[in-house]
Coordinates of C-alpha atoms in Angstrom, one line a residue:
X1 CA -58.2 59.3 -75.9
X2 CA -55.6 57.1 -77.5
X3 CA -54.9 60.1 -80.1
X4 CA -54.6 64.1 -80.0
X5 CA -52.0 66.6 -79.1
X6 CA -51.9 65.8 -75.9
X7 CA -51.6 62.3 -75.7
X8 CA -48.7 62.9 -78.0
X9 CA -47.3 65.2 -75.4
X10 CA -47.7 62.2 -72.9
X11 CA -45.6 60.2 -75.2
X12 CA -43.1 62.4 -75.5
X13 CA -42.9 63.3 -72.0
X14 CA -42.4 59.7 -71.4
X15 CA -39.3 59.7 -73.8
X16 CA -38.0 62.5 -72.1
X17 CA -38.3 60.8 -68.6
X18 CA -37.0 57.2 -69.8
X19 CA -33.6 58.9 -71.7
X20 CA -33.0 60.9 -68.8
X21 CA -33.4 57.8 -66.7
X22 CA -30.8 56.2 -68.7
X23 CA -28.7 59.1 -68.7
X24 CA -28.3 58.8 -65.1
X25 CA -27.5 54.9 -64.9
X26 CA -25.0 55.4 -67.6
X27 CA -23.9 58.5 -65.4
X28 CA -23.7 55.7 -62.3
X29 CA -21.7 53.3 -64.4
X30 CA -18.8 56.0 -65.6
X31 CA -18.8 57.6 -61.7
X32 CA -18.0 53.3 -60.7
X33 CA -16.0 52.6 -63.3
X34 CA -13.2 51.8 -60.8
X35 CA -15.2 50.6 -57.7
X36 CA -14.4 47.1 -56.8
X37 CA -17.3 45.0 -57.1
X38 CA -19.6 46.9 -59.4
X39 CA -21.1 45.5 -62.1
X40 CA -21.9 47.8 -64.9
X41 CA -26.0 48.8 -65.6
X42 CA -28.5 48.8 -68.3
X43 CA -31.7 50.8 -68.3
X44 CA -33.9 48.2 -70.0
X45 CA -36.7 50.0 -71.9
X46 CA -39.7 48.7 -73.6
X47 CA -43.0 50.0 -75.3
X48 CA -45.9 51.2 -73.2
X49 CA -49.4 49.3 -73.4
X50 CA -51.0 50.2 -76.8
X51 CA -54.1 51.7 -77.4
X52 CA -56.5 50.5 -80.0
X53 CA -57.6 53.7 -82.3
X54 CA -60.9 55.2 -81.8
X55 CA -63.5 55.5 -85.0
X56 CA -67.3 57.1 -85.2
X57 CA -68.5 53.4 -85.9
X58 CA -66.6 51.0 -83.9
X59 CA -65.3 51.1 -81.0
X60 CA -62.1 49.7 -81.5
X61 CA -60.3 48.1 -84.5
X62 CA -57.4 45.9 -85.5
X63 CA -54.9 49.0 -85.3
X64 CA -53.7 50.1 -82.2
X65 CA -51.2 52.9 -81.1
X66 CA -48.4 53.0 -79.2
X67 CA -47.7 54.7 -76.0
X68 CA -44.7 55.4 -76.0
X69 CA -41.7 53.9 -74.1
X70 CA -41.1 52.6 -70.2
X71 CA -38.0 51.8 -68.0
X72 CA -38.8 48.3 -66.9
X73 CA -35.9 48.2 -65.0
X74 CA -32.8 49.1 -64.0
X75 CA -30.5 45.4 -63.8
X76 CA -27.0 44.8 -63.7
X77 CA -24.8 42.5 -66.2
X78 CA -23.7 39.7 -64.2
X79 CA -22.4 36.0 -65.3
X80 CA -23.0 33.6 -62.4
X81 CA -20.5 30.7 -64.5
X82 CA -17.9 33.2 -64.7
X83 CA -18.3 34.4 -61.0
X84 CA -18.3 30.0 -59.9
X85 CA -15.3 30.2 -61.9
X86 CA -13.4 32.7 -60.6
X87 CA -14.1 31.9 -57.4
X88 CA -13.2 28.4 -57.3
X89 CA -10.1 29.3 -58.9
X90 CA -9.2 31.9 -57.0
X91 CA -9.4 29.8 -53.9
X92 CA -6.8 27.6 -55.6
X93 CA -4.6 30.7 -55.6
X94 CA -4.9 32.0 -52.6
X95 CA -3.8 28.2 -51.5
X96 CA -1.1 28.4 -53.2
X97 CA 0.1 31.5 -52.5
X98 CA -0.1 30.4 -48.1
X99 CA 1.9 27.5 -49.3
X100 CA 4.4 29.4 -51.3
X101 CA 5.0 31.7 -48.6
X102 CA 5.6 29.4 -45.7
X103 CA 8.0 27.2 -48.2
X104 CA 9.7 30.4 -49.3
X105 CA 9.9 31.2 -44.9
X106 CA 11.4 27.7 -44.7
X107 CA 13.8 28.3 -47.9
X108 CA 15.4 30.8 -45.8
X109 CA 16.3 28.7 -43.1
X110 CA 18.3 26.2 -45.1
X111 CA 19.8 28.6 -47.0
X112 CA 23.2 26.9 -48.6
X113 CA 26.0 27.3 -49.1
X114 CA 25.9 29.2 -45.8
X115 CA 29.1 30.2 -43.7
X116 CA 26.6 29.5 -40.4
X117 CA 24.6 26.8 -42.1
X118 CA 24.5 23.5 -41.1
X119 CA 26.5 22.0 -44.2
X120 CA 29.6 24.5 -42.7
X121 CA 29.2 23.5 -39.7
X122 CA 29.3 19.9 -39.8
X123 CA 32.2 20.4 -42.1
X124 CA 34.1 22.0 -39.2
X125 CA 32.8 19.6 -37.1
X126 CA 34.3 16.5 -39.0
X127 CA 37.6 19.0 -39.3
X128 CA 38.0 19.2 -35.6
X129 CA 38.1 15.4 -35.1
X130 CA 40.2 14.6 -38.5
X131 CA 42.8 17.8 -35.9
X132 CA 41.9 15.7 -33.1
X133 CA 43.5 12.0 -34.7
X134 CA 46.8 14.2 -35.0
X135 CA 46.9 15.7 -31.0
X136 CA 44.4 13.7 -29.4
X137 CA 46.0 14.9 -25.9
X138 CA 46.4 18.5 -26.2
X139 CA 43.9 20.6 -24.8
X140 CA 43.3 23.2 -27.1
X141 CA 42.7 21.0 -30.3
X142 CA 39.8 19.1 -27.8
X143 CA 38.5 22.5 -27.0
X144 CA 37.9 23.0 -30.5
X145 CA 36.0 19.8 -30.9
X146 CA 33.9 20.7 -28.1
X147 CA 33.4 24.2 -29.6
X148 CA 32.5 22.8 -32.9
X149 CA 29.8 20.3 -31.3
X150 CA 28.3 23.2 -29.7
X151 CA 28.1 25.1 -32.5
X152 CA 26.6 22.0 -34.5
X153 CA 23.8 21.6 -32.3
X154 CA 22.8 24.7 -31.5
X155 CA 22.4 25.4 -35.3
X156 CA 20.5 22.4 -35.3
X157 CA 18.2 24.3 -32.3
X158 CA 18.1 26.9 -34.5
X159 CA 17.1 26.1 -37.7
X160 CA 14.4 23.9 -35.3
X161 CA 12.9 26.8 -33.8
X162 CA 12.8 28.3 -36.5
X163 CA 10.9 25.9 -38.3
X164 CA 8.4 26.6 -35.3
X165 CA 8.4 30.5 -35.6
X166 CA 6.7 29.9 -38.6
X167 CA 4.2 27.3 -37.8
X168 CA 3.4 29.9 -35.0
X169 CA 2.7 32.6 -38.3
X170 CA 0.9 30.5 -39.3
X171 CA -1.3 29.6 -36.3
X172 CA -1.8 33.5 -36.4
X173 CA -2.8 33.6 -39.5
X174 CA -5.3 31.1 -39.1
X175 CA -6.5 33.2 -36.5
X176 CA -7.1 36.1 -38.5
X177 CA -8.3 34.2 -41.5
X178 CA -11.3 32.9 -39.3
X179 CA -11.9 36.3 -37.6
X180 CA -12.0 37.7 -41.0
X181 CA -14.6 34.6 -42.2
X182 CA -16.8 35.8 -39.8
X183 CA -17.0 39.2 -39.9
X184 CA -17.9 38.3 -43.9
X185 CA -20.5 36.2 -42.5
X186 CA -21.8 38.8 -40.7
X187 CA -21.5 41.6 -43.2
X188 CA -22.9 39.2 -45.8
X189 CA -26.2 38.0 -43.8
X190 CA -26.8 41.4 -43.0
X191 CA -27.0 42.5 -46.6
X192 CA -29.1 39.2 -47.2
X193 CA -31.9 41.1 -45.4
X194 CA -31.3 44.1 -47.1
X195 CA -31.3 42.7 -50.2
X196 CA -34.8 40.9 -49.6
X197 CA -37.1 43.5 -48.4
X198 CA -35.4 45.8 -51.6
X199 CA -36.2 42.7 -53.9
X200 CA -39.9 42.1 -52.7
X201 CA -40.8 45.4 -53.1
X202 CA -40.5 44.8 -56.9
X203 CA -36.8 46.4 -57.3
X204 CA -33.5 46.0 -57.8
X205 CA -31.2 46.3 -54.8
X206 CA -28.2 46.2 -58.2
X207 CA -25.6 47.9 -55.8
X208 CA -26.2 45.7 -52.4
X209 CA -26.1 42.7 -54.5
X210 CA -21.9 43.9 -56.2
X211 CA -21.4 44.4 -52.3
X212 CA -22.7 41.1 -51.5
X213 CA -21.0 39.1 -54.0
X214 CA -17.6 40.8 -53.5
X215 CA -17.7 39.7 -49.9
X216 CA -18.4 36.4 -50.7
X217 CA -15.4 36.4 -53.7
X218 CA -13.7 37.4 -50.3
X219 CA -15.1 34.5 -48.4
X220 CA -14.2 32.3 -51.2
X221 CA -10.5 32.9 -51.1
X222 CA -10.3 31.8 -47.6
X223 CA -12.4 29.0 -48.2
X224 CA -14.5 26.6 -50.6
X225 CA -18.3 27.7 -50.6
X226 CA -21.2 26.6 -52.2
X227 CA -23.5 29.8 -53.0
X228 CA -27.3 29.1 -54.1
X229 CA -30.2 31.2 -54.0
X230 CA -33.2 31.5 -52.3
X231 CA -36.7 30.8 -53.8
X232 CA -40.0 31.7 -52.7
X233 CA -43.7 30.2 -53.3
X234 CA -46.2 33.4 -53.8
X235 CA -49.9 33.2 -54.7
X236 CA -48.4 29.8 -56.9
X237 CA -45.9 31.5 -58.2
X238 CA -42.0 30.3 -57.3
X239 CA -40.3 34.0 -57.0
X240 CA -36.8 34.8 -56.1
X241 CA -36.3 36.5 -52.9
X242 CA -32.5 37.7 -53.6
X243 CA -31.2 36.4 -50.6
X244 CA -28.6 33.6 -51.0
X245 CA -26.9 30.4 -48.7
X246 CA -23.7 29.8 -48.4
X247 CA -22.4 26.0 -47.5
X248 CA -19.3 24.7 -46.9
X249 CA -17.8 20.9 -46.8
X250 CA -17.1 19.7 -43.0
X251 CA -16.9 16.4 -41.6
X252 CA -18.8 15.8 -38.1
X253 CA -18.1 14.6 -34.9
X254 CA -18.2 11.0 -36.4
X255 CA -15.9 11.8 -39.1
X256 CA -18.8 11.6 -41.7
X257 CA -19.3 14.3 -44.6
X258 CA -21.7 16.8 -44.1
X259 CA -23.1 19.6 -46.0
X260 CA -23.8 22.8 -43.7
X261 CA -25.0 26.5 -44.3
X262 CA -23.2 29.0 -43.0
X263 CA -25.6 31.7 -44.9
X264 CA -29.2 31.0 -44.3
X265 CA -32.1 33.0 -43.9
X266 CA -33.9 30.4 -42.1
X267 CA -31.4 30.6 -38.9
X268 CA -31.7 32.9 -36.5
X269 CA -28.7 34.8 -36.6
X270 CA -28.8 34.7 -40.6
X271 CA -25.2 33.1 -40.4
X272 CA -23.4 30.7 -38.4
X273 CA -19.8 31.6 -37.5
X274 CA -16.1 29.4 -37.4
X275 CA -14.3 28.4 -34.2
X276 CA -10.9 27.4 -34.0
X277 CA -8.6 24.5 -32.7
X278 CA -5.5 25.1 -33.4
X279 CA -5.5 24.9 -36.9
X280 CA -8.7 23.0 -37.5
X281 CA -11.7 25.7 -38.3
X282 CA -15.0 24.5 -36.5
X283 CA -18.7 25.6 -36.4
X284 CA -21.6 24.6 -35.0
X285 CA -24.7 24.1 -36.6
X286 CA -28.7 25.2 -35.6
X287 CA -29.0 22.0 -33.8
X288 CA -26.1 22.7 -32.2
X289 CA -24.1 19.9 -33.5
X290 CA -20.7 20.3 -33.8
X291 CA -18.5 20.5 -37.2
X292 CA -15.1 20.2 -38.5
X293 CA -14.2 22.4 -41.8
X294 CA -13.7 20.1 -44.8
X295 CA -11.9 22.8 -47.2
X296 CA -10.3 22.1 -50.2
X297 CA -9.2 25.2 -51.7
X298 CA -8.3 28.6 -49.8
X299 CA -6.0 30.4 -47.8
X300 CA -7.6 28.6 -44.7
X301 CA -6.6 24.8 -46.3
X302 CA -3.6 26.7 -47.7
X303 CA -2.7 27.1 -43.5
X304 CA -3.9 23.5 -42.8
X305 CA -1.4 22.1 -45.4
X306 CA 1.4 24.2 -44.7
X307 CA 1.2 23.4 -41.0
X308 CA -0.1 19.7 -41.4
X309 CA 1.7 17.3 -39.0
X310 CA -0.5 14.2 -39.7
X311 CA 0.7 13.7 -43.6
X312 CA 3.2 16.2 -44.0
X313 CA 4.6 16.6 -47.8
X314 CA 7.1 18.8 -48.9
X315 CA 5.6 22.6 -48.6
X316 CA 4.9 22.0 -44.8
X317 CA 7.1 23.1 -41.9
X318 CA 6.3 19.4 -40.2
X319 CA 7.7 17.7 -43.0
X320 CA 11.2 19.3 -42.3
X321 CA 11.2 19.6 -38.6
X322 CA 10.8 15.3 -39.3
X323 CA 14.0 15.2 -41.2
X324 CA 15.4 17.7 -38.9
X325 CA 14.8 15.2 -36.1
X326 CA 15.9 12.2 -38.4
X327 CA 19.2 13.9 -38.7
X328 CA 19.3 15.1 -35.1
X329 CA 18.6 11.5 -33.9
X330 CA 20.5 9.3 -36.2
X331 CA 23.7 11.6 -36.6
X332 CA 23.9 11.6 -32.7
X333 CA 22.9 8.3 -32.1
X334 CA 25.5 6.5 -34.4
X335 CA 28.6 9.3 -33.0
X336 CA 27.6 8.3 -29.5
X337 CA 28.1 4.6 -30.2
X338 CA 31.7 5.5 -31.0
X339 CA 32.3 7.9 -28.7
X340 CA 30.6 5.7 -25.7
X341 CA 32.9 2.4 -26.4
X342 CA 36.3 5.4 -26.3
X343 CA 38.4 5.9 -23.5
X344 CA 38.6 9.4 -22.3
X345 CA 41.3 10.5 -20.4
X346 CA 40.0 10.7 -17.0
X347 CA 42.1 8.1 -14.7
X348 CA 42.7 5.7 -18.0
X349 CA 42.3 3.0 -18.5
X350 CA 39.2 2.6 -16.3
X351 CA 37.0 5.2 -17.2
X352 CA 35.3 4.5 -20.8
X353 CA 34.1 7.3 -22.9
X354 CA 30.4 8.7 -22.1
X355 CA 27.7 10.2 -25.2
X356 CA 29.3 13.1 -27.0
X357 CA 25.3 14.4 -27.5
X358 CA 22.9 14.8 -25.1
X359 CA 19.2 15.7 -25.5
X360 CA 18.2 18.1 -23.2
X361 CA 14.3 19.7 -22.2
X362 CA 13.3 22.9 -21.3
X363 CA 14.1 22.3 -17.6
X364 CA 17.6 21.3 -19.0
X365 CA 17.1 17.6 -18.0
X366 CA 18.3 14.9 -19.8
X367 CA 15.6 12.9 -22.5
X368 CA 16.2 9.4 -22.0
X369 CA 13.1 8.0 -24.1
X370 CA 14.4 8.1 -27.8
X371 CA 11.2 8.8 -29.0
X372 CA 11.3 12.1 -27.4
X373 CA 14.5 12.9 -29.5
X374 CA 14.3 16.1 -31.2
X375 CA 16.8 18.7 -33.0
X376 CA 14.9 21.1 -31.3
X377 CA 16.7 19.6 -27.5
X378 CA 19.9 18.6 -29.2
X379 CA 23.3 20.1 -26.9
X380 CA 26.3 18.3 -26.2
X381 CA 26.9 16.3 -23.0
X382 CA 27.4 18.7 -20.3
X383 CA 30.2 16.6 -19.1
X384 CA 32.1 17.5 -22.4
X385 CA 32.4 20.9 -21.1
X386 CA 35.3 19.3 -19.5
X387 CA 37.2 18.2 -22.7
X388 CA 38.9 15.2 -21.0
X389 CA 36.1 13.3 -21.1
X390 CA 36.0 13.1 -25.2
X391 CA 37.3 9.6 -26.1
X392 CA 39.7 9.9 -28.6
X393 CA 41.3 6.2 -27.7
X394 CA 40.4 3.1 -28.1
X395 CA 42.4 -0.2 -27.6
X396 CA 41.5 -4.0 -27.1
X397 CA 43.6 -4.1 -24.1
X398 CA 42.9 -1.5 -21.7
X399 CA 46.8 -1.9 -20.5
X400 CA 48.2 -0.9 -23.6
X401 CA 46.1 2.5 -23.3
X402 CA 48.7 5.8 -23.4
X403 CA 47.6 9.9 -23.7
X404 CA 48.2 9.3 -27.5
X405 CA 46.3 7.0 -28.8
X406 CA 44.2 8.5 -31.2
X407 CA 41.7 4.9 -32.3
X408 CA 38.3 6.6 -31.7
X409 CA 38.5 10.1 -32.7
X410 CA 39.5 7.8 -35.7
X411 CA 36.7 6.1 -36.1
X412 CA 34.5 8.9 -35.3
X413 CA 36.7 11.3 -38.3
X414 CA 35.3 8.9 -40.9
X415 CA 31.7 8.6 -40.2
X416 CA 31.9 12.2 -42.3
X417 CA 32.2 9.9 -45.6
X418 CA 30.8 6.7 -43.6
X419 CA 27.4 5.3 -45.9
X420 CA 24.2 5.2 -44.1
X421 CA 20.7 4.0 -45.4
X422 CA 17.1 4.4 -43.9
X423 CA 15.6 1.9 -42.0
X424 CA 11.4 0.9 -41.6
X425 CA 11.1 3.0 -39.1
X426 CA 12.6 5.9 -40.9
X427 CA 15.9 6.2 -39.0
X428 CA 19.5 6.9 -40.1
X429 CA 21.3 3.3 -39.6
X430 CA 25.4 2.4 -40.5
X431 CA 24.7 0.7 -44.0
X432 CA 28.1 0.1 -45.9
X433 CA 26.0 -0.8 -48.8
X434 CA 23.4 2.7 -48.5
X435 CA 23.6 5.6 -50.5
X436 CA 23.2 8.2 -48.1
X437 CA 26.1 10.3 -46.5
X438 CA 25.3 12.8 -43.4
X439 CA 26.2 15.7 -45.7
X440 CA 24.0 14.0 -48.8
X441 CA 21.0 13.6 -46.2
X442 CA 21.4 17.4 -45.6
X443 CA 21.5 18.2 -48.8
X444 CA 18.8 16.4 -50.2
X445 CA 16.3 17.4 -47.7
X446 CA 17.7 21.3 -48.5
X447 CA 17.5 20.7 -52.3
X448 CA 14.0 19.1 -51.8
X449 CA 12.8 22.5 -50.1
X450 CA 14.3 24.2 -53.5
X451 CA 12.3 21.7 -55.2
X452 CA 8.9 22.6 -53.4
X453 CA 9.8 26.2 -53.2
X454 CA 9.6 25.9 -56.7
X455 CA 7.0 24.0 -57.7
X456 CA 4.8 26.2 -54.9
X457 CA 5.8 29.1 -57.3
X458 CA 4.8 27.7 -60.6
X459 CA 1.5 27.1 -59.1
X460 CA 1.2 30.3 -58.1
X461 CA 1.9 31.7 -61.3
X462 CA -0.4 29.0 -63.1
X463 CA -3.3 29.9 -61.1
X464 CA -2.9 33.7 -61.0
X465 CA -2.3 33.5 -65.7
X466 CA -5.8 31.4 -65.0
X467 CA -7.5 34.0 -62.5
X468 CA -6.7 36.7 -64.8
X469 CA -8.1 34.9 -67.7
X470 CA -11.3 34.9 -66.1
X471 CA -11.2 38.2 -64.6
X472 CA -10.8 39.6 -68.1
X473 CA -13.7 37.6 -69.4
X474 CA -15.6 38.9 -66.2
X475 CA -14.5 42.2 -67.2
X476 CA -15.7 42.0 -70.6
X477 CA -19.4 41.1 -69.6
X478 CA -20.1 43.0 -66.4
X479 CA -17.1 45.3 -66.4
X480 CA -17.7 49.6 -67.0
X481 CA -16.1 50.5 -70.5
X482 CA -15.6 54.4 -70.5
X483 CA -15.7 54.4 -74.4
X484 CA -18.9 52.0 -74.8
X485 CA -20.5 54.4 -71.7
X486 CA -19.8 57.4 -73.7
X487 CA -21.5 56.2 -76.8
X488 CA -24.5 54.9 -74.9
X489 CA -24.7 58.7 -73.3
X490 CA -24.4 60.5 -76.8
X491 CA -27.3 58.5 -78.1
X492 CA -29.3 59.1 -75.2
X493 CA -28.9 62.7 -75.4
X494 CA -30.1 62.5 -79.3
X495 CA -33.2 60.8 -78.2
X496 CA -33.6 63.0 -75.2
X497 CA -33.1 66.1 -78.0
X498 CA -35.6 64.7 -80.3
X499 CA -38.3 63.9 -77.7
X500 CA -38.2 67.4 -76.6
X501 CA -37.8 68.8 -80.8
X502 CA -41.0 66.1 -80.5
X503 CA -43.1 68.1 -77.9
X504 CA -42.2 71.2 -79.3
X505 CA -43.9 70.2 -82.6
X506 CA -47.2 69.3 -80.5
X507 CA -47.0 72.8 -78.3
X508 CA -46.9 74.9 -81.7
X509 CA -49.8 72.5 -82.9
X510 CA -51.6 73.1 -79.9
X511 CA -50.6 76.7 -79.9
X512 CA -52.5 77.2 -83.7
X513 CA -55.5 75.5 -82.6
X514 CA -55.9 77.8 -79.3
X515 CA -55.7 80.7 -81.0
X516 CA -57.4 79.8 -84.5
X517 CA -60.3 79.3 -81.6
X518 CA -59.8 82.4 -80.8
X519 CA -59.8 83.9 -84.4

């Protein structure tokens, strides 16, 4: 019967049932309020099929009652815009932030005004030859020429390696940014399946689904992804299965632009996962043809543009081992010329002078090809060890050559304010008309790294004001608010009171009819 005492207690059983049922999910959301991830829950209720009312002569009639009410179900508050949003901007950070770190590594290398930096170094340098015009045959001022030079270029081998310790971090860190992609991918198309047979059963897998998405906000700031969800045909009807794909920009092995999934139920595996060479991220697809990553965001193209040696700009460690090299090659080159066409003091006037520089390999032989020139193998000639051989003279007429003549060291003194200008090829060249010192070369390559250091840093702080922007609008939709959870609970527990003040009511009602049967 649609009517009576106890299809009223039905009801109100039902009211019971459906408060404490939200009770409990509001009880979930204050015990997650913290929990990375989560996304608060609602305990959607609606009204129960109604019943028409009976009558002695019809049937049925336009009136019907209700039944009471139902949980339909349990869902969480989610905003997929605001989660695209976040995530593509949070890629952009975590770009950023690789880039600011490896320019803030490579700040510290050039670190001026330094007593052990280059700029001091080369300033004693110059000294030691302006010392050397005064006693160009005393020993002990040579000695400190020689000293100097050493000191120049192993600074100069320094600051080189240095510049390759941290493309070496960051070769690590690719590393661990790809292991770390795939064990997301794993983790991910694992809970894909989960997710699936929960949702076909008819529920709502609300909690596998925050852990799903947080891993792939975590995929997302190593890398730009593509997320879309997976739809099924049933008896007709296009239903969603809950699982999602994942897809990433590569290029393949002819260089062309290519879409591929890296989350897809239809593979085997469920997932696909990232190689590695060098600092190129690759993958292979199901039919096993082979991909390079395309990213565009992320800490992994964060890597790729830090350490980029094919179009360096100024936050990668290639750009400045180049002008390192530049330096290097044209400082040494241009000295050498001088220092060559001297005459040392080795059974004068015969023996004309030899390179001041030399670039040495790892085997400690000498680098003849000049394309092979590098800061990293700059030393001085070993036959400088013996400080005789530096040519301090120079004369037109080898017979007129004596101990003191001083020409060269000269010549070689004022190449400290001598002008210089870049040529096609991007080398340092004697220009009396360029605008380019050695110490002005220096120091505009070190103030560009202040430059990039930063703009790296306003980026940084651009993108993370943005991020948080979001994150607070994220917060505001599927975020737990202790104070709006409280208020929910309190007018639960009215309704919950009154639904059993409800079936009270109907037990005393019930109670006089039982025993006026009685009477």
């Amino acid at each position: 019967m649609s009517s009576g005492i106890f299809f009223g207690i039905n009801i109100g059983l039902k009211a019971l049932r459906a408060q404490q049922t939200a009770i409990s999910v509001t009880g979930h959301n204050i015990a997650n309020a913290n929990t990375p991830g989560y996304s608060r829950q609602v305990a959607n209720m609606h009204t129960g099929f109604a019943l028409p009312v009976p009558s002695n002569n019809r049937w049925a009639g336009a009136g019907q009652i209700g039944t009471g009410v139902e949980i339909s179900e349990v869902k969480r508050i989610r905003d997929q815009f605001i989660d695209w949003q976040i995530r593509a901007e949070d890629g952009k950070l975590s770009e950023w932030e690789t880039r600011h770190d490896t320019i803030s590594q490579i700040e510290t290398v050039f670190l001026e005004p330094s007593d052990t930096g280059l700029s001091s170094l080369m300033g004693e340098f110059w000294d030691s030859w302006q010392e050397l015009i005064k006693y160009p045959e005393i020993s002990p001022v040579r000695t400190t020429v020689k000293d100097t030079g050493k000191a120049l270029a192993e600074a100069f081998r320094h600051s080189y390696e240095r510049l390759e310790n941290i493309e070496e971090g960051l070769d690590r860190q690719m590393e661990i940014a790809v292991d770390e992609a795939n064990a997301l991918l794993r983790q991910i198309g694992s809970l894909n399946e989960q997710i699936k047979f929960i949702k076909t059963g008819g529920d709502n897998p609300n909690d596998l689904m925050d852990k799903r998405d947080l891993l792939v906000d975590n995929l997302a700031e190593l890398m730009d992804t593509e997320v879309n969800h997976v739809f099924a045909t049933v008896a007709g009807k296009t239903i969603a299965t809950g699982e999602i794909t994942v897809a990433v920009k590569t290029t393949d092995t002819n260089g062309d632009p290519a879409i591929v999934n890296i989350i897809d139920p239809s593979l085997d595996s469920g997932h696909l996962e990232f190689g590695r060479d060098d600092l190129d991220v690759t993958l292979v697809d199901s039919e096993n043809e082979s991909h390079t990553l395309a990213a565009k965001t992320g800490e992994v193209f964060g890597i790729q543009k830090a350490g980029n040696d094919t179009n360096p700009d100024s936050t990668s460690v290639a750009y400045y081992k180049n002008k390192l090299d530049t330096f290097a090659e044209g400082m040494s080159r241009i000295l050498n010329e001088i220092h060559a066409s001297g005459i040392n003091l080795k059974d004068p006037p015969d023996n004309t002078g030899i390179d001041f520089f030399a670039f040495k390999d790892e085997e400690g032989n000498i680098i003849t090809d000049p394309d092979n020139y590098s800061a990293k193998h700059l030393y001085i000639n070993p036959q400088i060890e013996d400080v005789g051989f530096i040519a301090a003279g120079y004369v037109d007429d080898v017979d007129d050559f004596n101990p003191g003549n001083r020409e060269n060291a000269l010549l070689i003194a004022q190449l400290r304010n001598a002008r210089f200008s870049l040529d096609g090829d991007g080398k340092l060249q004697s220009n009396t008309m360029g605008d380019l010192k050695f110490e002005t070369f220096y120091q505009n390559f070190v103030s560009e790294v202040g430059v990039a250091t930063k703009e790296a840093e306003r980026m940084v702080q651009n993108q993370s004001t943005l991020v948080n922007q979001l994150s607070n609008r994220k917060e505001s939709v599927a975020g737990v608010s202790i104070d709006e959870e409280t208020a929910n609970m309190i007018s639960y527990q009215r309704a919950f009171q009154a639904a059993s003040r409800y079936i009270q009511v109907l037990d005393e009602l019930a109670a006089t009819v039982v025993n006026g049967l009685k009477a």
